[in-house]
mmCIF file of C-alpha atoms in Angstrom:
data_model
loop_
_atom_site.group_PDB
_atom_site.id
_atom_site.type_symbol
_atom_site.label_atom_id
_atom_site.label_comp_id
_atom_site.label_asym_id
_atom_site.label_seq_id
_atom_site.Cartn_x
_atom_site.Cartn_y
_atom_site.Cartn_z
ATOM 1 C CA UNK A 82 0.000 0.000 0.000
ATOM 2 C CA UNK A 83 1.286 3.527 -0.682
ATOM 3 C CA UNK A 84 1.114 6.477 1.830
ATOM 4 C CA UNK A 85 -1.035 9.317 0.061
ATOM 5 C CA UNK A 86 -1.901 11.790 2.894
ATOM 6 C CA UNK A 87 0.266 12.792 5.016
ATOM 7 C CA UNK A 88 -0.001 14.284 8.399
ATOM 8 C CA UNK A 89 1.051 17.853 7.897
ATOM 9 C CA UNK A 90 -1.503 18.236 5.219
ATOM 10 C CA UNK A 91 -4.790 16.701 7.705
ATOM 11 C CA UNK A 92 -7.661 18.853 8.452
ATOM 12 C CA UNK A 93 -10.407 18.945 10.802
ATOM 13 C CA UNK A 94 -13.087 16.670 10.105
ATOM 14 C CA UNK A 95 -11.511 14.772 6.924
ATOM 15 C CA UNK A 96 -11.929 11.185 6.914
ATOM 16 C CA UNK A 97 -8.715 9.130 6.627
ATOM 17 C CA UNK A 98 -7.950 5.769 5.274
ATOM 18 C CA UNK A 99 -3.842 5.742 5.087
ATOM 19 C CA UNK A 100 -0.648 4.143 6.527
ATOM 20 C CA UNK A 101 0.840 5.696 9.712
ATOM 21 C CA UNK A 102 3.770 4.196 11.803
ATOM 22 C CA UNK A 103 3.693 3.951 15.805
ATOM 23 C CA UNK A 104 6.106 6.855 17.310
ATOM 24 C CA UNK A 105 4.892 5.993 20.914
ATOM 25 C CA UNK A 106 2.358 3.851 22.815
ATOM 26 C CA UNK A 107 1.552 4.167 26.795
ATOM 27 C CA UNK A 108 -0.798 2.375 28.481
ATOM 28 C CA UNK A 109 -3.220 5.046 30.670
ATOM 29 C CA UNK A 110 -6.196 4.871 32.772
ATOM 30 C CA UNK A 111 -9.397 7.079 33.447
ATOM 31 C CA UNK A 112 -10.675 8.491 35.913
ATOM 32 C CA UNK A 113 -13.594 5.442 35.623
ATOM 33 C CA UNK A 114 -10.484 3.275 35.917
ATOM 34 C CA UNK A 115 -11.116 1.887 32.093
ATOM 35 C CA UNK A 116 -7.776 1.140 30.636
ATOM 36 C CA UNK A 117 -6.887 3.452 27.445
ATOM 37 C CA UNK A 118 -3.699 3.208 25.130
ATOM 38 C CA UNK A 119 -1.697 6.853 24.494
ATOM 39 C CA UNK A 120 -0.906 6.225 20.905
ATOM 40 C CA UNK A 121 0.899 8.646 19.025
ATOM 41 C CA UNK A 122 1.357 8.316 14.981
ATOM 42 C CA UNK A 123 3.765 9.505 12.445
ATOM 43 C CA UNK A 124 5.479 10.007 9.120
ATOM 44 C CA UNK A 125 8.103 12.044 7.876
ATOM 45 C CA UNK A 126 5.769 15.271 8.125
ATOM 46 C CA UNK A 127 5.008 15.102 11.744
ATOM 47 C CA UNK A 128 3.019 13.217 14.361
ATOM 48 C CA UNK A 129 -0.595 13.192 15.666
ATOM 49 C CA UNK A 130 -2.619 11.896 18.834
ATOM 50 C CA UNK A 131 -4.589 8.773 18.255
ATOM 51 C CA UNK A 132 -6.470 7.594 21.425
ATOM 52 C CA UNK A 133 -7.584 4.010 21.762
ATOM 53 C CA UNK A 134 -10.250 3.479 23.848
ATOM 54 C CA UNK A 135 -11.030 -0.394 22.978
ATOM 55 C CA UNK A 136 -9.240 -3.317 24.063
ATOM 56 C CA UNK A 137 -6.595 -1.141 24.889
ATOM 57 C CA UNK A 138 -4.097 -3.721 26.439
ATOM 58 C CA UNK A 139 -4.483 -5.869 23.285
ATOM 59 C CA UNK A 140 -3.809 -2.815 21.059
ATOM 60 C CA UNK A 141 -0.725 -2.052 23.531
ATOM 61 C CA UNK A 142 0.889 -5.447 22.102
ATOM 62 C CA UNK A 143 0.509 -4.796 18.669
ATOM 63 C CA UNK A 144 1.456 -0.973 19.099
ATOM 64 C CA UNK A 145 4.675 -0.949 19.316
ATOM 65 C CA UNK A 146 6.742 1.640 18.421
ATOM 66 C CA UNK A 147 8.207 1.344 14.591
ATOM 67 C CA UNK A 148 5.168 -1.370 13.875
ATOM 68 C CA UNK A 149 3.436 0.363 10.548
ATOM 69 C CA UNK A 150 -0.183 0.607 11.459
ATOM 70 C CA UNK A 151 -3.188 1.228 8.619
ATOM 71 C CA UNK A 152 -5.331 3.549 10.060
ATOM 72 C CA UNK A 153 -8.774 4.521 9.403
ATOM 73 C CA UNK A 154 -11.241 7.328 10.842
ATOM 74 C CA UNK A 155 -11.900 11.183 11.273
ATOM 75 C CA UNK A 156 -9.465 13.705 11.799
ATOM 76 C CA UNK A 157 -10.993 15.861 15.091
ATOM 77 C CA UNK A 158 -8.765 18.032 17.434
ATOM 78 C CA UNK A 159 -8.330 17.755 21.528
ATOM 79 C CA UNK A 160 -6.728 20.419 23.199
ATOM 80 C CA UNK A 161 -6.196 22.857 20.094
ATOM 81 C CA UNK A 162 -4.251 20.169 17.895
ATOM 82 C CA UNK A 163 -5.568 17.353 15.823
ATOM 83 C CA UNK A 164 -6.367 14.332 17.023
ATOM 84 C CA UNK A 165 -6.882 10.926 14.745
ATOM 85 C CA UNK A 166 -10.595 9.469 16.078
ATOM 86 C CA UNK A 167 -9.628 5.598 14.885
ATOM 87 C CA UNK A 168 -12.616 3.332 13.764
ATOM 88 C CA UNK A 169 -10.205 0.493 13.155
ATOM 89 C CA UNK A 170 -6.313 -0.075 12.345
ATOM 90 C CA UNK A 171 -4.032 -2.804 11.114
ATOM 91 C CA UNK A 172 -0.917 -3.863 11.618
ATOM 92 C CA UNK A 173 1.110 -3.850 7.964
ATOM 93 C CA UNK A 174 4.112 -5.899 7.332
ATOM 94 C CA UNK A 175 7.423 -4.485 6.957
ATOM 95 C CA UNK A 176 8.204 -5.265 3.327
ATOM 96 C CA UNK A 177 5.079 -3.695 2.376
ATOM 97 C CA UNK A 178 6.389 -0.034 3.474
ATOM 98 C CA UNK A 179 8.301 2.570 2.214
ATOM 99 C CA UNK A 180 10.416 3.729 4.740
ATOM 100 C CA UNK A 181 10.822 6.853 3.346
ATOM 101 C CA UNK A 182 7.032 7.846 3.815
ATOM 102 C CA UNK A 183 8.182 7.807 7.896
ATOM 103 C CA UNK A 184 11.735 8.737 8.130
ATOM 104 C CA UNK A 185 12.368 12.574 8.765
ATOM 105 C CA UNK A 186 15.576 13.382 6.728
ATOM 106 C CA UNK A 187 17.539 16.666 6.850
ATOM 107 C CA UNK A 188 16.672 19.497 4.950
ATOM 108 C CA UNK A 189 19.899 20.056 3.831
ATOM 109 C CA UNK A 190 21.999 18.171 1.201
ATOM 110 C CA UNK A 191 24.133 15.072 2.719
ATOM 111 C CA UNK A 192 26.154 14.899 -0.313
ATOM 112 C CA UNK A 193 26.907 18.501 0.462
ATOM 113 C CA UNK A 194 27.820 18.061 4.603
ATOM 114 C CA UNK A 195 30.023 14.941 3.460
ATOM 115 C CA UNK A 196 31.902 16.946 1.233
ATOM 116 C CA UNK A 197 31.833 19.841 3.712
ATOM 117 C CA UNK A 198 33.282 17.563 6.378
ATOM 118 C CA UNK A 199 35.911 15.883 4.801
ATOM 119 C CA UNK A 200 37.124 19.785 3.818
ATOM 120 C CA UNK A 201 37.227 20.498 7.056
ATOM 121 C CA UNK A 202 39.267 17.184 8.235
ATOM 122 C CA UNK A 203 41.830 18.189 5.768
ATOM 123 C CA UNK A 204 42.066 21.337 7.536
ATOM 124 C CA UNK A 205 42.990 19.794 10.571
ATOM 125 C CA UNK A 206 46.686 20.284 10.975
ATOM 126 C CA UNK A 207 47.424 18.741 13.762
ATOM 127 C CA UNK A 208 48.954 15.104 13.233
ATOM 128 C CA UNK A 209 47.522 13.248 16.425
ATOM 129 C CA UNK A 210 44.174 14.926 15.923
ATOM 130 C CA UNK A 211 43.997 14.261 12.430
ATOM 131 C CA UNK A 212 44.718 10.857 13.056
ATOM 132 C CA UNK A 213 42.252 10.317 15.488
ATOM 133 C CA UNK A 214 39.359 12.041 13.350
ATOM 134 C CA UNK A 215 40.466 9.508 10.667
ATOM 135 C CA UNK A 216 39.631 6.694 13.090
ATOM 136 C CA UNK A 217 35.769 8.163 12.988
ATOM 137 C CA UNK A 218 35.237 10.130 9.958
ATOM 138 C CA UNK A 219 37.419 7.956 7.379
ATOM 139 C CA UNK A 220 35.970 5.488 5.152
ATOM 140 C CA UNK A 221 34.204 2.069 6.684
ATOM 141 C CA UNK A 222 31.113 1.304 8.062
ATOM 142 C CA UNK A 223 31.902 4.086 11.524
ATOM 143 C CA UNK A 224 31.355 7.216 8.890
ATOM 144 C CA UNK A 225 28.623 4.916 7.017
ATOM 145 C CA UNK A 226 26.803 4.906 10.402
ATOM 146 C CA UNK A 227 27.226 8.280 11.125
ATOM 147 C CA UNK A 228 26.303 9.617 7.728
ATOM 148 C CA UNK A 229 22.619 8.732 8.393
ATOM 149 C CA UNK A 230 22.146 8.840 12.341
ATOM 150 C CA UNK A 231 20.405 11.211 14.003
ATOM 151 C CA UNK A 232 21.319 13.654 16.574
ATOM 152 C CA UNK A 233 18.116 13.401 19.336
ATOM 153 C CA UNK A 234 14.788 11.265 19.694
ATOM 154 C CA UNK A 235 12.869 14.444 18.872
ATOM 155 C CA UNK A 236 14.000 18.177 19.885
ATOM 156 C CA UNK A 237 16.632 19.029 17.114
ATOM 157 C CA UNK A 238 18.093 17.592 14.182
ATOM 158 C CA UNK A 239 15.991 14.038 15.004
ATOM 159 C CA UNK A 240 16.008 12.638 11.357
ATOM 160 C CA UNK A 241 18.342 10.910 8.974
ATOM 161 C CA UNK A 242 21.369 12.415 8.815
ATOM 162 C CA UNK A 243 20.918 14.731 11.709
ATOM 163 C CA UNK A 244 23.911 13.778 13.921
ATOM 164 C CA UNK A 245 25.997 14.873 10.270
ATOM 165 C CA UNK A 246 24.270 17.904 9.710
ATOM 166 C CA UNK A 247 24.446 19.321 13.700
ATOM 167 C CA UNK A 248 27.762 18.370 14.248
ATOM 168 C CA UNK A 249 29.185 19.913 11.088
ATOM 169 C CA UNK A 250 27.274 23.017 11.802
ATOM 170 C CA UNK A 251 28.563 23.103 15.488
ATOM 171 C CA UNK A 252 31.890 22.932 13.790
ATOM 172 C CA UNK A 253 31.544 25.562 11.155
ATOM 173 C CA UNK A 254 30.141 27.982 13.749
ATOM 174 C CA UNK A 255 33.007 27.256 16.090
ATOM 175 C CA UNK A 256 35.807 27.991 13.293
ATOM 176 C CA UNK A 257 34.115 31.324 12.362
ATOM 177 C CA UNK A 258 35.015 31.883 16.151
ATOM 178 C CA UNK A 259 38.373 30.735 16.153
ATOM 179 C CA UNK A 260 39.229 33.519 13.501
ATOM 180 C CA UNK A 261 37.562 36.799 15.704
ATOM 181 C CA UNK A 262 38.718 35.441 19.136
ATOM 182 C CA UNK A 263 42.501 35.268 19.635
ATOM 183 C CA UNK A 264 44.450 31.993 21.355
ATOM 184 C CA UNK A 265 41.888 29.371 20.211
ATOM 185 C CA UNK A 266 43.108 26.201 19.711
ATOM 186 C CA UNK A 267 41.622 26.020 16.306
ATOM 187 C CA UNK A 268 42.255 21.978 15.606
ATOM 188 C CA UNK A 269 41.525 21.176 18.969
ATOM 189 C CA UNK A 270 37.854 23.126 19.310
ATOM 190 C CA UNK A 271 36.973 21.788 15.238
ATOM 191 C CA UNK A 272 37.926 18.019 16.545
ATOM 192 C CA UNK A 273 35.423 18.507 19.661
ATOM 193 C CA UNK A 274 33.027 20.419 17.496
ATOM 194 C CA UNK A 275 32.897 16.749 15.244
ATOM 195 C CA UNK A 276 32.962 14.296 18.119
ATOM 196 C CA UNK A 277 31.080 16.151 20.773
ATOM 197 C CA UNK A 278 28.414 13.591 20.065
ATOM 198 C CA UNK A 279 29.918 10.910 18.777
ATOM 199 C CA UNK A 280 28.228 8.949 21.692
ATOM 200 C CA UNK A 281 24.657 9.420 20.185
ATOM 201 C CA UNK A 282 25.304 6.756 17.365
ATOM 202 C CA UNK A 283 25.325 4.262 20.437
ATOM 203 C CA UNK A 284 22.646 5.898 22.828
ATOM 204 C CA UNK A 285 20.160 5.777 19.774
ATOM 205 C CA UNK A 286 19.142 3.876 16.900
ATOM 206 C CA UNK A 287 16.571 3.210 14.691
ATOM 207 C CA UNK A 288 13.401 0.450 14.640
ATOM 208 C CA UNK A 289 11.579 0.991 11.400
ATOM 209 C CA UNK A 290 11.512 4.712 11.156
ATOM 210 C CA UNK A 291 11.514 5.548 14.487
ATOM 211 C CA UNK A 292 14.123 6.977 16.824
ATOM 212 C CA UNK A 293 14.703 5.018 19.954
ATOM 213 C CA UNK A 294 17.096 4.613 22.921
ATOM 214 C CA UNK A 295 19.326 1.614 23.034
ATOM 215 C CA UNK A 296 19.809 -0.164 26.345
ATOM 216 C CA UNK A 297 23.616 1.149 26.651
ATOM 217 C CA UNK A 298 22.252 5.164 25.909
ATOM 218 C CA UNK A 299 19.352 4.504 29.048
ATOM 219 C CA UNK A 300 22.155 2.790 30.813
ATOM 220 C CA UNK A 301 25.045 5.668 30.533
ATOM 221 C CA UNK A 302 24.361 8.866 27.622
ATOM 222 C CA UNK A 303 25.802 9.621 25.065
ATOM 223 C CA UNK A 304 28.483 11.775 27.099
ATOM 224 C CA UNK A 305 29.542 9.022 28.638
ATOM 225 C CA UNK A 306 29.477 6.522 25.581
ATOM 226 C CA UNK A 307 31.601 9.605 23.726
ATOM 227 C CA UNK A 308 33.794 9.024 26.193
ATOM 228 C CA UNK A 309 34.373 5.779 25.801
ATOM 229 C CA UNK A 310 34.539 6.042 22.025
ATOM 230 C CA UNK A 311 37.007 8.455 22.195
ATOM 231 C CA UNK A 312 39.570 6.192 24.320
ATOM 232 C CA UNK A 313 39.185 3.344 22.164
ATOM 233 C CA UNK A 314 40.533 5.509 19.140
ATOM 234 C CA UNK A 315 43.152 6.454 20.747
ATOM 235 C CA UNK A 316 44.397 3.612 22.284
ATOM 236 C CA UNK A 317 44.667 1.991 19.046
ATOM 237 C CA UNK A 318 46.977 5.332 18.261
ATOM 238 C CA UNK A 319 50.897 5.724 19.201
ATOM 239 C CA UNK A 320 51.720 8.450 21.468
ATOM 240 C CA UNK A 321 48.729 10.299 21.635
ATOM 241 C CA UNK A 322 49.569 13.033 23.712
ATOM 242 C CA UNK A 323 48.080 13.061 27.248
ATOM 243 C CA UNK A 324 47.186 16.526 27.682
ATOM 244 C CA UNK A 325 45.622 16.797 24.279
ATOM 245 C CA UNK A 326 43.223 13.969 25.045
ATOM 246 C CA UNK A 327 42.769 15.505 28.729
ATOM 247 C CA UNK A 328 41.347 19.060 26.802
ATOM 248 C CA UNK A 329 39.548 16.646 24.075
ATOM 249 C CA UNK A 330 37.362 14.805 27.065
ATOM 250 C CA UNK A 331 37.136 18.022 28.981
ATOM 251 C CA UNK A 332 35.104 19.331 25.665
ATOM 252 C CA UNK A 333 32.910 16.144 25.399
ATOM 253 C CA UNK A 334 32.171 16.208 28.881
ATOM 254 C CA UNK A 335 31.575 19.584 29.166
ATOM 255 C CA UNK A 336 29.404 20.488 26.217
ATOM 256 C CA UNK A 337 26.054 20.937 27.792
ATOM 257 C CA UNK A 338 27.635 23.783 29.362
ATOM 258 C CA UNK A 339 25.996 23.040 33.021
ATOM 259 C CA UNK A 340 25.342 20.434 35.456
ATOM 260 C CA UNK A 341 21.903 20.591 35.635
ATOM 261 C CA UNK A 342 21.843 19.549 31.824
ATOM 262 C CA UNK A 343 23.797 16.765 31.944
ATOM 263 C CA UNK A 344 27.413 17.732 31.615
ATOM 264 C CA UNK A 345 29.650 16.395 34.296
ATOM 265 C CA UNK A 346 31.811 19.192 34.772
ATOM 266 C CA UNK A 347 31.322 22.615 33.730
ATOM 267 C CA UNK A 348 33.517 24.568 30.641
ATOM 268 C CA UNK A 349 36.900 25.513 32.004
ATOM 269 C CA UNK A 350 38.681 26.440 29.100
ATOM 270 C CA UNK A 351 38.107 28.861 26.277
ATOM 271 C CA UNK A 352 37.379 26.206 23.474
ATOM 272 C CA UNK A 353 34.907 24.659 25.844
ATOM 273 C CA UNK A 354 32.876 27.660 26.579
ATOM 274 C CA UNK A 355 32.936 28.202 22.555
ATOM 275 C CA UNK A 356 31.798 24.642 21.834
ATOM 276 C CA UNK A 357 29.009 24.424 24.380
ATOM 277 C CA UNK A 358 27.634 28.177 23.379
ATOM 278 C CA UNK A 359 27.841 26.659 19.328
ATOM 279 C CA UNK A 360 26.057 23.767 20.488
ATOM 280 C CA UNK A 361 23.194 25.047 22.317
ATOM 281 C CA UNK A 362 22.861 28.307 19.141
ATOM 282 C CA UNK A 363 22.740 25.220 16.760
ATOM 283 C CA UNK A 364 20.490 22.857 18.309
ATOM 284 C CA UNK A 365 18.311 26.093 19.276
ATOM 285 C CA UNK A 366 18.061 27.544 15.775
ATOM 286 C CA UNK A 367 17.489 24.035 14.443
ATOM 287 C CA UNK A 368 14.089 24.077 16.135
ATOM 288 C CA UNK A 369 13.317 27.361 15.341
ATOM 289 C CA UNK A 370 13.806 26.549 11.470
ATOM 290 C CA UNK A 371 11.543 23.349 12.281
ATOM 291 C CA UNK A 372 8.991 25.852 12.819
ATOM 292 C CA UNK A 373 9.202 28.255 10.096
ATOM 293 C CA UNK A 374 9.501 25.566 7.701
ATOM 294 C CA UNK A 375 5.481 24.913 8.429
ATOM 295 C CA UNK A 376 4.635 28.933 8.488
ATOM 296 C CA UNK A 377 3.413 30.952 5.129
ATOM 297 C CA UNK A 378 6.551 32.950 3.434
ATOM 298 C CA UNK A 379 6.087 37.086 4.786
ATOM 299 C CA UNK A 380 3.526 36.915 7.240
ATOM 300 C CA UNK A 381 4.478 37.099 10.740
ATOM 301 C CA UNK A 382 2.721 35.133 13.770
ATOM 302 C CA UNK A 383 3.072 34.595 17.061
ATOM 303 C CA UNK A 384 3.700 30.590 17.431
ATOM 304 C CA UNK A 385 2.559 28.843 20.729
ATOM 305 C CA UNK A 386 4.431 28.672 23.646
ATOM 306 C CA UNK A 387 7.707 26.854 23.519
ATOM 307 C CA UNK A 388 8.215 24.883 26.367
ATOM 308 C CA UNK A 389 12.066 23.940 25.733
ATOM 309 C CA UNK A 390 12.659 27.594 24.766
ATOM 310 C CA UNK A 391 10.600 29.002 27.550
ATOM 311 C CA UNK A 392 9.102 31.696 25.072
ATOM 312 C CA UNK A 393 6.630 32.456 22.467
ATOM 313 C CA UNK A 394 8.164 33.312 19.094
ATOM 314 C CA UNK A 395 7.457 35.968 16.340
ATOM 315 C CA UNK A 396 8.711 34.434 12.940
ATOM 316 C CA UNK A 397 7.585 34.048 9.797
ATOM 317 C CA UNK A 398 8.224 31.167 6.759
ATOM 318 C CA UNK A 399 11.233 31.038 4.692
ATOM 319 C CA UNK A 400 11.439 33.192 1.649
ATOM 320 C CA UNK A 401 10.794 30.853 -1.791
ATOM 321 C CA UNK A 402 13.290 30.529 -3.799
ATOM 322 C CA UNK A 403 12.127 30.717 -7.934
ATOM 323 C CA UNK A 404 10.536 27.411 -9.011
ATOM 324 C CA UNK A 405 10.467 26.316 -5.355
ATOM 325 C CA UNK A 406 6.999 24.577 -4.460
ATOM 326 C CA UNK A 407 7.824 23.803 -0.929
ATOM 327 C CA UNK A 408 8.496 26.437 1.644
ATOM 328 C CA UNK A 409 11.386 25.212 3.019
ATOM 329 C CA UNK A 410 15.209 24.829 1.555
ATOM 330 C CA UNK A 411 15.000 20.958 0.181
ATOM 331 C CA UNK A 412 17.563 20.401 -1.973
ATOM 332 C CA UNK A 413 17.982 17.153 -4.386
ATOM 333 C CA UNK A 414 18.666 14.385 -1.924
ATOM 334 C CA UNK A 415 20.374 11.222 -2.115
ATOM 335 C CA UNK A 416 18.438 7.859 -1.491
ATOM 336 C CA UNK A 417 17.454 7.430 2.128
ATOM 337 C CA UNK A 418 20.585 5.252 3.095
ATOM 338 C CA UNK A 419 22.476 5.168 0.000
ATOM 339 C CA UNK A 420 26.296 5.648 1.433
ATOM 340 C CA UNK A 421 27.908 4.839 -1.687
ATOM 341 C CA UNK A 422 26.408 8.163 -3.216
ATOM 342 C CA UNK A 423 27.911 10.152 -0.790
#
């Protein structure tokens, strides 16, 4: 079967008949003490609330998150967003799906950030760091897996790709620095900027087109797993000096900038405080393009209140571009998880 509508395009009241994939699925009970199963649906557009009120523990077992449901009902909204009022659903096998109907992928060109990237290892003149990006970012099936991971479960940068396109970014930003502030360790800052987190391509993976923790990234975070990484390459590495590896951690660990979001220590040095300010600007202004991708080009709105950013927001859609149909920057992508393109 072949997904026609997709989410971003439902309205109000429109009856749908169409393929959706499980995102999420929690068991819940009323106030009556009925059980009810949270379900939440997506494809590459977005997600919507579908509430099953029915033999909700049975519907818990087949809902499971990346199981490709075919869904059928009305489109009505709860709490000022949509909600999908189900008549009936069923499960669809695997081979029958397009992935690429579900899968999120990055807006911007992956040919493009590979070729970016590699520029920028070349750049890197420093022989033990250059050496030890080569361990991650040279060819084999590491850089395969990073190409086309993603860099969070859902707040920024969560589709294919992601983990490529924010780290690069991070990277870019923190180079641009290096040139107006004096006494940065340019090939240091650059090699944090890349592996900073590395650690996500263990704390997450996919299961069908959805984004989920492994058992090691519940267990320890991707900090921690970066860690790790990061001493396996360089034990396989002659000589790698001490204190460069001792700043190198310090930046991984560090990057969240605080304690209270998950670093372990704080920034103490001046290419730490640059990497964790680039990371948080990146990952910020990646969910503020998430929403002006969805907005009308020149008009101006006041979104609702984001709850990560602790504000409302006044923005407006991106500009289009001659012979542009979408209202968003899309360039010509390669196929979903074709490495050998790119």
């Amino acid at each position: 079967m072949e997904k026609r509508k997709y989410i971003e395009s439902l309205n109000e009241g429109e009856q749908v008949d169409d393929l959706f994939m499980v995102k999420a699925a929690q068991l819940s009970t009323t106030r009556a003490g009925k059980s009810w199963l949270r379900l939440e649906l997506m494809d590459k557009t977005g997600e919507i609330f579908a509430p099953v009120w029915e033999n909700a523990d049975g519907a818990a077992e087949t809902c499971r998150p990346g199981t490709a449901l075919r869904c059928a009902g009305q489109i009505g909204s709860w709490q000022g967003s949509l909600r999908f009022d189900l008549k009936q659903f069923t499960v669809v096998s695997p081979s029958e799906v397009e992935l690429s109907a579900f899968l999120p992928t990055t807006r911007a060109c992956r040919r493009e950030l590979a070729r970016d990237l590699q520029k920028l290892l070349v750049s890197v003149e420093d022989e033990s760091l250059s050496e030890l990006l080569k361990q991650f970012f040279g060819p084999g099936p590491m850089y395969d897996a990073f190409k086309i991971a993603p860099a969070a479960k859902g707040v920024h940068h969560a589709c294919v790709g992601g983990l490529l396109e924010h780290s690069l970014s991070v990277a870019k930003v923190v180079e641009m620095l290096t040139r107006h502030y004096p006494g940065i360790n340019r090939d240091l800052v650059i090699s944090g900027a890349l592996l900073h987190d590395i650690g996500k391509m263990r704390e997450m993976g996919f299961e069908g087109a959805v984004v989920l923790y492994t058992a090691e990234g519940r267990l320890k975070g991707h900090i921690t797993i970066g860690i790790e990484m990061i001493g396996e390459a360089v034990a396989k590495l002659k000589n790698f000096p001490q204190e460069t590896l001792n700043q190198l951690q310090h930046l991984i660990l560090s990057h969240h900038g605080r304690n209270e979001y998950g670093s372990p220590v704080v920034p103490m040095t001046p290419e730490a405080f640059l990497l964790s300010m680039a990371d948080e600007l990146d990952a910020r202004m990646n969910m503020i393009e998430n929403l002006r991708v969805k907005l009308d080009s020149g008009v101006w709105t006041i979104t609702e209140y984001q709850r990560l950013l602790e504000r409302y927001l006044y923005l407006s859609g991106y500009e289009k571009q001659p012979g542009e149909e979408e209202n968003q920057p899309r360039r010509n992508q390669p196929s979903l998880f074709d490495n050998e393109l790119f």
